[in-house]
mmCIF file of C-alpha atoms in Angstrom:
data_model
loop_
_atom_site.group_PDB
_atom_site.id
_atom_site.type_symbol
_atom_site.label_atom_id
_atom_site.label_comp_id
_atom_site.label_asym_id
_atom_site.label_seq_id
_atom_site.Cartn_x
_atom_site.Cartn_y
_atom_site.Cartn_z
ATOM 1 C CA MET A 1 -25.034 6.039 34.091
ATOM 2 C CA LYS A 2 -27.263 5.942 31.023
ATOM 3 C CA TYR A 3 -30.167 4.677 33.170
ATOM 4 C CA ALA A 4 -29.715 7.606 35.550
ATOM 5 C CA VAL A 5 -29.808 9.964 32.555
ATOM 6 C CA GLU A 6 -33.041 8.290 31.379
ATOM 7 C CA GLU A 7 -34.509 8.949 34.839
ATOM 8 C CA ALA A 8 -33.409 12.589 34.671
ATOM 9 C CA LEU A 9 -35.189 12.990 31.354
ATOM 10 C CA LYS A 10 -38.344 11.485 32.902
ATOM 11 C CA ALA A 11 -38.108 14.115 35.631
ATOM 12 C CA TYR A 12 -37.815 16.824 32.979
ATOM 13 C CA ASP A 13 -40.921 15.512 31.176
ATOM 14 C CA GLU A 14 -42.814 15.587 34.487
ATOM 15 C CA GLY A 15 -41.839 19.180 35.284
ATOM 16 C CA GLU A 16 -39.259 18.201 37.900
ATOM 17 C CA ILE A 17 -35.640 19.297 38.128
ATOM 18 C CA PRO A 18 -33.991 16.744 35.819
ATOM 19 C CA VAL A 19 -31.892 14.632 38.146
ATOM 20 C CA GLY A 20 -31.876 10.850 38.081
ATOM 21 C CA ALA A 21 -30.357 8.179 40.300
ATOM 22 C CA VAL A 22 -29.793 4.438 40.023
ATOM 23 C CA ILE A 23 -28.576 2.000 42.682
ATOM 24 C CA ILE A 24 -26.804 -1.208 41.699
ATOM 25 C CA LYS A 25 -25.917 -4.212 43.814
ATOM 26 C CA ASN A 26 -24.091 -7.241 42.419
ATOM 27 C CA ASN A 27 -24.320 -5.764 38.900
ATOM 28 C CA LYS A 28 -28.127 -5.598 39.124
ATOM 29 C CA ILE A 29 -30.256 -2.448 39.230
ATOM 30 C CA ILE A 30 -32.278 -2.441 42.441
ATOM 31 C CA ALA A 31 -33.554 1.162 42.313
ATOM 32 C CA LYS A 32 -34.173 3.732 39.557
ATOM 33 C CA THR A 33 -35.640 7.110 40.471
ATOM 34 C CA HIS A 34 -35.787 10.794 39.664
ATOM 35 C CA ASN A 35 -36.695 13.984 41.488
ATOM 36 C CA LEU A 36 -40.321 14.168 42.648
ATOM 37 C CA LYS A 37 -40.325 17.318 44.814
ATOM 38 C CA GLU A 38 -43.082 19.010 42.817
ATOM 39 C CA GLN A 39 -45.359 15.989 42.453
ATOM 40 C CA LEU A 40 -45.043 14.906 46.074
ATOM 41 C CA LYS A 41 -44.926 18.489 47.431
ATOM 42 C CA CYS A 42 -41.972 17.603 49.641
ATOM 43 C CA SER A 43 -38.533 19.225 49.629
ATOM 44 C CA THR A 44 -36.751 15.985 50.556
ATOM 45 C CA LYS A 45 -37.939 13.953 47.564
ATOM 46 C CA HIS A 46 -34.655 14.182 45.670
ATOM 47 C CA ALA A 47 -33.700 11.345 43.319
ATOM 48 C CA GLU A 48 -30.996 10.125 45.716
ATOM 49 C CA ILE A 49 -33.312 9.958 48.740
ATOM 50 C CA LEU A 50 -35.995 8.157 46.729
ATOM 51 C CA ALA A 51 -33.417 5.669 45.415
ATOM 52 C CA ILE A 52 -32.186 4.989 48.954
ATOM 53 C CA GLU A 53 -35.775 4.374 50.093
ATOM 54 C CA GLU A 54 -36.504 2.075 47.136
ATOM 55 C CA ALA A 55 -33.283 0.066 47.580
ATOM 56 C CA SER A 56 -33.862 -0.230 51.331
ATOM 57 C CA ASN A 57 -37.335 -1.632 50.660
ATOM 58 C CA ILE A 58 -35.970 -4.130 48.114
ATOM 59 C CA LEU A 59 -33.164 -5.268 50.439
ATOM 60 C CA ASN A 60 -35.320 -5.007 53.573
ATOM 61 C CA ASP A 61 -32.453 -3.178 55.273
ATOM 62 C CA TRP A 62 -31.444 0.457 55.738
ATOM 63 C CA ARG A 63 -27.818 -0.545 55.266
ATOM 64 C CA LEU A 64 -26.934 -0.435 51.573
ATOM 65 C CA ASN A 65 -23.554 -2.092 51.971
ATOM 66 C CA ASN A 66 -21.892 -3.108 48.691
ATOM 67 C CA CYS A 67 -24.275 -0.924 46.691
ATOM 68 C CA GLU A 68 -23.264 1.755 44.211
ATOM 69 C CA MET A 69 -25.249 4.813 43.160
ATOM 70 C CA PHE A 70 -25.075 6.559 39.796
ATOM 71 C CA ILE A 71 -26.387 10.146 39.892
ATOM 72 C CA THR A 72 -26.641 12.607 37.036
ATOM 73 C CA MET A 73 -25.619 15.564 39.211
ATOM 74 C CA GLU A 74 -23.424 15.981 42.268
ATOM 75 C CA PRO A 75 -25.620 15.373 45.325
ATOM 76 C CA CYS A 76 -26.570 18.216 47.650
ATOM 77 C CA ILE A 77 -25.526 18.317 51.303
ATOM 78 C CA MET A 78 -28.786 16.675 52.446
ATOM 79 C CA CYS A 79 -28.371 13.808 49.989
ATOM 80 C CA CYS A 80 -24.685 13.380 50.853
ATOM 81 C CA GLY A 81 -25.654 12.968 54.494
ATOM 82 C CA ALA A 82 -28.291 10.385 53.565
ATOM 83 C CA LEU A 83 -25.788 8.536 51.377
ATOM 84 C CA ILE A 84 -23.283 8.344 54.231
ATOM 85 C CA GLN A 85 -26.006 7.219 56.635
ATOM 86 C CA SER A 86 -27.200 4.524 54.201
ATOM 87 C CA ARG A 87 -23.698 3.035 54.142
ATOM 88 C CA ILE A 88 -23.682 2.942 50.362
ATOM 89 C CA SER A 89 -20.209 1.982 49.145
ATOM 90 C CA LYS A 90 -19.635 4.169 46.099
ATOM 91 C CA ILE A 91 -21.178 7.164 44.349
ATOM 92 C CA TYR A 92 -20.621 8.078 40.726
ATOM 93 C CA TYR A 93 -21.891 11.429 39.491
ATOM 94 C CA LEU A 94 -21.839 13.085 36.091
ATOM 95 C CA ILE A 95 -21.899 16.880 36.480
ATOM 96 C CA ASP A 96 -20.918 19.256 39.264
ATOM 97 C CA ASN A 97 -23.570 21.098 41.240
ATOM 98 C CA ASN A 98 -21.845 24.461 41.690
ATOM 99 C CA LYS A 99 -24.716 25.959 43.684
ATOM 100 C CA PHE A 100 -25.700 23.214 46.127
ATOM 101 C CA GLY A 101 -23.170 20.390 45.710
ATOM 102 C CA GLY A 102 -22.212 18.613 48.890
ATOM 103 C CA VAL A 103 -19.386 16.300 47.833
ATOM 104 C CA GLY A 104 -16.710 18.535 49.392
ATOM 105 C CA ASN A 105 -18.498 18.427 52.753
ATOM 106 C CA CYS A 106 -19.000 14.695 52.385
ATOM 107 C CA GLU A 107 -15.324 14.097 51.704
ATOM 108 C CA TYR A 108 -14.348 16.327 54.648
ATOM 109 C CA LEU A 109 -16.522 14.356 57.077
ATOM 110 C CA LEU A 110 -15.209 11.045 55.815
ATOM 111 C CA LYS A 111 -11.571 12.164 55.757
ATOM 112 C CA ASN A 112 -11.749 13.444 59.324
ATOM 113 C CA ASN A 113 -13.208 10.200 60.661
ATOM 114 C CA CYS A 114 -16.528 11.768 61.577
ATOM 115 C CA TYR A 115 -18.141 8.521 60.404
ATOM 116 C CA ASN A 116 -17.080 4.926 60.752
ATOM 117 C CA HIS A 117 -17.876 4.258 57.107
ATOM 118 C CA LYS A 118 -15.881 4.422 53.907
ATOM 119 C CA LEU A 119 -17.652 5.994 50.949
ATOM 120 C CA ASN A 120 -15.924 6.390 47.600
ATOM 121 C CA ILE A 121 -17.024 9.274 45.385
ATOM 122 C CA GLU A 122 -16.074 9.542 41.741
ATOM 123 C CA LYS A 123 -16.971 12.010 39.029
ATOM 124 C CA ILE A 124 -17.610 10.257 35.705
ATOM 125 C CA VAL A 125 -16.335 11.853 32.517
ATOM 126 C CA ASP A 126 -18.673 11.194 29.586
ATOM 127 C CA SER A 127 -19.115 14.261 27.432
ATOM 128 C CA GLU A 128 -22.107 12.859 25.521
ATOM 129 C CA LEU A 129 -24.146 12.084 28.650
ATOM 130 C CA GLU A 130 -22.904 15.252 30.322
ATOM 131 C CA ASN A 131 -24.213 17.353 27.431
ATOM 132 C CA ILE A 132 -27.633 15.676 27.618
ATOM 133 C CA VAL A 133 -27.904 16.396 31.350
ATOM 134 C CA LYS A 134 -26.638 19.971 31.075
ATOM 135 C CA GLU A 135 -29.023 20.727 28.216
ATOM 136 C CA SER A 136 -32.017 19.335 30.120
ATOM 137 C CA LEU A 137 -31.108 21.397 33.199
ATOM 138 C CA GLN A 138 -30.609 24.574 31.166
ATOM 139 C CA ASN A 139 -33.907 24.071 29.326
ATOM 140 C CA PHE A 140 -35.735 23.312 32.563
ATOM 141 C CA PHE A 141 -34.567 26.504 34.268
ATOM 142 C CA MET A 142 -35.125 28.657 31.154
ATOM 143 C CA LEU A 143 -38.745 27.488 31.087
ATOM 144 C CA LYS A 144 -39.227 28.108 34.821
ATOM 145 C CA ARG A 145 -37.690 31.585 34.982
#
């Protein structure tokens, strides 16, 4: 998770919403990204989507079976859909996204057999990393508003 936090802080330094994501396969990092909506002028360039794209390029496959993603903030509905579609095996996230979080919808779809894929979602409890992420988000939005 610390690498995802590092990515979030990069996003903050670049004037992006500070969210970072890392994908691991066989205990090796295959993708590290952060939000790039502002730089790329595209609403879909969330850290999770960019990590999926990077990992797919590395693996030369859209299926990210046996991969795990570490995200600093609960993914939105769009990203949850992409994570299900990518067939990633497990998601770990650090803080809740009370405004746009999509984990509840994700779990509903999976529980009701809307997809033929099993995705495990787990919230990580690490108060030190959580405080870093929350502080960067609060500072980012105070500067923007």
